[in-house]
Coordinates of C-alpha atoms in Angstrom, one line a residue:
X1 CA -8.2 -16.0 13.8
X2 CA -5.8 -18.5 12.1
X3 CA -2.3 -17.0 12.3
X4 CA -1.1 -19.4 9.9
X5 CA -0.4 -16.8 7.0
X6 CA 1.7 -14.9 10.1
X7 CA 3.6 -18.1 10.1
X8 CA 4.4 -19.3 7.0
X9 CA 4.9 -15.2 5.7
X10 CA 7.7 -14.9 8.4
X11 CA 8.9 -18.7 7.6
X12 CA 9.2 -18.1 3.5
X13 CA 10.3 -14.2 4.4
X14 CA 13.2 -15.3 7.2
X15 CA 14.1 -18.7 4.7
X16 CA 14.3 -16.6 1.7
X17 CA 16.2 -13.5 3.6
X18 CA 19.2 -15.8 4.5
X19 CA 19.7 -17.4 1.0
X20 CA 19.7 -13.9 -0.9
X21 CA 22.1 -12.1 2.0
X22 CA 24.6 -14.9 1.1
X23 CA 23.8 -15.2 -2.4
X24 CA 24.2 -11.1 -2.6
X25 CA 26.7 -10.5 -1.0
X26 CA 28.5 -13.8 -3.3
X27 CA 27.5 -12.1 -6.8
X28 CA 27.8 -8.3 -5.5
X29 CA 31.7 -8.8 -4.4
X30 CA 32.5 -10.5 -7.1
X31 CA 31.1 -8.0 -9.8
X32 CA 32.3 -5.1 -8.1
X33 CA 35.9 -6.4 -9.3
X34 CA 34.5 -7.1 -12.6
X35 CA 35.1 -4.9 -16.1
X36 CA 32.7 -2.1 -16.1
X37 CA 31.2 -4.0 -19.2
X38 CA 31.0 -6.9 -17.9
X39 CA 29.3 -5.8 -14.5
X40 CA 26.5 -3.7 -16.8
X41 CA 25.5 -7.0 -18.2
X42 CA 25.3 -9.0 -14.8
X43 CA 23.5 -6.4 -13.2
X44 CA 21.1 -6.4 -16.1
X45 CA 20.6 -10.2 -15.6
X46 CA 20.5 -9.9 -11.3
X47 CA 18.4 -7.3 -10.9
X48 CA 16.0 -7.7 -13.9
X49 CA 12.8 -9.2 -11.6
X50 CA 13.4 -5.4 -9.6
X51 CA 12.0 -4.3 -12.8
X52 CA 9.9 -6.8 -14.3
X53 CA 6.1 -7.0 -12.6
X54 CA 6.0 -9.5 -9.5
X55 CA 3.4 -11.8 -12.2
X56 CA 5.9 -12.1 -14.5
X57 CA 8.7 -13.3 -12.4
X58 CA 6.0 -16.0 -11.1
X59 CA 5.1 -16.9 -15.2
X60 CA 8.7 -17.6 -15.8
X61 CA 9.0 -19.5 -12.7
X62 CA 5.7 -21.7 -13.9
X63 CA 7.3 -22.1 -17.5
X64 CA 10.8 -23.0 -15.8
X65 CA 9.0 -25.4 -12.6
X66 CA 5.8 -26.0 -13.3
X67 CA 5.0 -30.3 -13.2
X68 CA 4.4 -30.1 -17.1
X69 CA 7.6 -28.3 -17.6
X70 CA 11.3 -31.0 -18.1
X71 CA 12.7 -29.3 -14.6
X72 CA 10.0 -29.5 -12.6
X73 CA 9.1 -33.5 -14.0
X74 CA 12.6 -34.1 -12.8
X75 CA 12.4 -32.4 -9.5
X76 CA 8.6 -34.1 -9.3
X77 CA 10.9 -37.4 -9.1
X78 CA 12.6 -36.7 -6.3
X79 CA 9.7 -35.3 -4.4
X80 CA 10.5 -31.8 -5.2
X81 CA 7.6 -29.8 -6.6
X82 CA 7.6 -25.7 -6.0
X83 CA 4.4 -25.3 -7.7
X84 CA 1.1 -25.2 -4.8
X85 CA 3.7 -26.1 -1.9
X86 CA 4.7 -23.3 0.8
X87 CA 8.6 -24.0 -0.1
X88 CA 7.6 -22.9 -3.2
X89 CA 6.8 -19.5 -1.7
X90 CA 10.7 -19.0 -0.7
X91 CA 12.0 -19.7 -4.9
X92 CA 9.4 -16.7 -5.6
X93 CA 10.5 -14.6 -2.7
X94 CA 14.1 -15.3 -3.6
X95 CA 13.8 -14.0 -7.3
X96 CA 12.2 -10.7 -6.2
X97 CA 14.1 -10.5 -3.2
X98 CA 17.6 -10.7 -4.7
X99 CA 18.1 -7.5 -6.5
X100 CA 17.6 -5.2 -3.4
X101 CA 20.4 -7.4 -1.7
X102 CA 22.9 -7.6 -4.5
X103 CA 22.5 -3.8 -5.3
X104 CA 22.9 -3.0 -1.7
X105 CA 26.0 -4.9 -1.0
X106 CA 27.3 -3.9 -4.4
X107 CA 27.2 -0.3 -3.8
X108 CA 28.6 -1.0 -0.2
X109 CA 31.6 -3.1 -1.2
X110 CA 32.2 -0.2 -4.3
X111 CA 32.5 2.7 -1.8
X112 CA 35.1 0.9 0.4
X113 CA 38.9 2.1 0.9
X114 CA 40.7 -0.4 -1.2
X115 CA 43.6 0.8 0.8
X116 CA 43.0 -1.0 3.6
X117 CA 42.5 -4.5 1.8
X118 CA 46.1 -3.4 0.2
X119 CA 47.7 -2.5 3.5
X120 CA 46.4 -6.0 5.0
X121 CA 47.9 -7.8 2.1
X122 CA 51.5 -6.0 3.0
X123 CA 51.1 -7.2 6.5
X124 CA 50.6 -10.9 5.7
X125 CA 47.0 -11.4 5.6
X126 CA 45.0 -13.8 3.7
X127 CA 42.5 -12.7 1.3
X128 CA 39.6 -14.5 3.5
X129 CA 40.7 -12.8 6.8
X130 CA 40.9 -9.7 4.9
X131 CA 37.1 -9.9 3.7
X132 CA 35.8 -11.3 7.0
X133 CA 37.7 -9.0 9.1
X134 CA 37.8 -5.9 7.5
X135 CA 35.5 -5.4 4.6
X136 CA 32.8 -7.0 5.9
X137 CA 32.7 -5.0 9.1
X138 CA 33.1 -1.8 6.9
X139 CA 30.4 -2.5 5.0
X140 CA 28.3 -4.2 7.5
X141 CA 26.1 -1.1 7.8
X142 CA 24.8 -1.1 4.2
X143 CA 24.7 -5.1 3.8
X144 CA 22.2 -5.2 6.7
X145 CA 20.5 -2.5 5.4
X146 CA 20.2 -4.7 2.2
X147 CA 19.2 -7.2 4.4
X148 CA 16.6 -6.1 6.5
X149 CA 14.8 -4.4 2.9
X150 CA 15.6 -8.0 1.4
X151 CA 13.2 -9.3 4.2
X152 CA 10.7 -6.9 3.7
X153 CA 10.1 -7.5 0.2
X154 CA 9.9 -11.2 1.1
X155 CA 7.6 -10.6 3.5
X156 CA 5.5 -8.6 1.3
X157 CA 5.6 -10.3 -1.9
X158 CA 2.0 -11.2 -3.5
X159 CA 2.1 -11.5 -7.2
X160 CA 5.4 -14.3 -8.0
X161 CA 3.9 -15.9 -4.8
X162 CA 0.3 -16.2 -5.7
X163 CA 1.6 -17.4 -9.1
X164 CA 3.5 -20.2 -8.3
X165 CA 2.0 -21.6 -5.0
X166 CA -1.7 -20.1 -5.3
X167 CA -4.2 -20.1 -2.2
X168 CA -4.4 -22.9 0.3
X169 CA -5.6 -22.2 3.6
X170 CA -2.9 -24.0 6.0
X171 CA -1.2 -25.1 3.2
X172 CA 0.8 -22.1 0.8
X173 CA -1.6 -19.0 2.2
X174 CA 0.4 -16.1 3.4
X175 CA -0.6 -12.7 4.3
X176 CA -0.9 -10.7 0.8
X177 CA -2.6 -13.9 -0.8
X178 CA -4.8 -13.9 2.4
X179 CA -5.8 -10.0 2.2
X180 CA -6.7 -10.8 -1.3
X181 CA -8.6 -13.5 -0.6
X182 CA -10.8 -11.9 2.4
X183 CA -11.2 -8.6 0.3
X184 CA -12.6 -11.1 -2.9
X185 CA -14.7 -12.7 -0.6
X186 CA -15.8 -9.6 1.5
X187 CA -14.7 -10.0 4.5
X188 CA -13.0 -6.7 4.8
X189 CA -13.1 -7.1 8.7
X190 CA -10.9 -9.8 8.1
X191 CA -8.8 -8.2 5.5
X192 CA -8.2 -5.2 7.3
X193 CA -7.0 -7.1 10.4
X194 CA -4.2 -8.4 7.9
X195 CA -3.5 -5.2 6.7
X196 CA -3.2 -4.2 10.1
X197 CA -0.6 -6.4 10.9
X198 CA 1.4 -6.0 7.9
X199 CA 1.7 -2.6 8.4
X200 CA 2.8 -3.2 11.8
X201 CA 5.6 -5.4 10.6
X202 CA 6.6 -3.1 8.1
X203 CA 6.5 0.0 9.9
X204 CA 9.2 -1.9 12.2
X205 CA 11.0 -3.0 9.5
X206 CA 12.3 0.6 7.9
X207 CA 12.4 1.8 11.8
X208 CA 15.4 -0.8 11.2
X209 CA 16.2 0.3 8.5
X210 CA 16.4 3.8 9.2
X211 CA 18.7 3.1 12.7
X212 CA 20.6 1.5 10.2
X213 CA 21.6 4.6 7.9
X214 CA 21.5 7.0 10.8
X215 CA 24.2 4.6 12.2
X216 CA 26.6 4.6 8.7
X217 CA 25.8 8.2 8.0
X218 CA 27.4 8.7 12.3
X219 CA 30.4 6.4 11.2
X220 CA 31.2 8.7 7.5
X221 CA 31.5 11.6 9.9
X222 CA 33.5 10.0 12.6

């Protein structure tokens, strides 16, 4: 059996997963402080692909980097090309990823005690320490929730992913595109092992997930 799909899945999934908890957690502090107007619009725009169906976030990612496209020319010069590469794979999984990080960290950073960033100003403390020492670590409950769903969706993502970077055995295949690719070609045997093993990872992923809300829920209470 080659395991490459295992690998490259948990490659693109762990890749992408860092890039949106830093880019969420970036955009999702920053518009929590935002006008009320002004944060309905940016949400609009950051968590549209949530919405949108996986093979339409992968169309506009072909009409925006696709080698006939100005962009992805230009990238194409510098040996850059997202289209039928497994890199590729972590732009799609970032675009669908995103929105369940930024909504997650937003509604974390929105339910915390402002009165505690304002009682750390009075005592002398810097902004930064303030964020890193404080906010984060009363929010780190929900943000890793955010996280850990982030890496899921990642993990899982077919239709962006089969879009931009197709089917290439040992090159850009991944576990969905490889299920689909067995099942067309029917080797269900095969499929299902896939299936198997996808289910494994995600059944472990919301037992995370889970932990994760029985442990915010314990420190509400407390």
């Amino acid at each position: 059996m080659d395991l490459y799909p295992l690998f490259n899945s948990l490659r693109i999934a762990a890749i992408s997963s860092v890039i949106v908890f830093f880019g969420g957690i970036f955009f999702a502090y920053y518009a929590a402080r935002l006008p009320r107007w002004v944060k309905g619009l940016l949400d609009v725009a950051l968590t549209l692909p949530m919405v949108l169906p996986p093979t339409v976030c992968g169309y506009f990612l072909l009409l925006v980097f696709g080698l006939k496209r100005p962009l992805g020319q230009f990238l194409a010069q510098w040996g850059i090309k997202f289209v039928m590469t497994w890199y590729g794979g972590i732009l799609a999984a970032v675009v669908v990823a995103f929105p369940l990080m930024y909504r997650t960290a937003r509604g974390a950073f929105e339910s915390f005690d402002e009165t505690l960033a304002y009682a750390g100003r009075t005592l002398g403390l810097s902004d930064s320490y303030i964020f890193w020492r404080v906010r984060m670590p009363a929010c780190r409950q929900g943000i890793l929730a955010g996280a850990v769903l982030a890496f899921a969706r990642a993990l899982g993502e077919y239709g962006a992913t089969s879009m931009l970077i197709g089917y290439t055995p040992g090159r850009t295949a991944t576990i969905a595109t490889t299920v689909y690719q067995l099942w067309r070609t029917n080797d269900e045997g095969g499929a299902m092992a896939w299936v198997l093993i996808n289910l494994a990872i995600s059944a472990a992923v919301l037992l995370v997930v889970n932990m994760l809300e029985r442990k915010q829920k314990r420190a509400v209470k407390a």
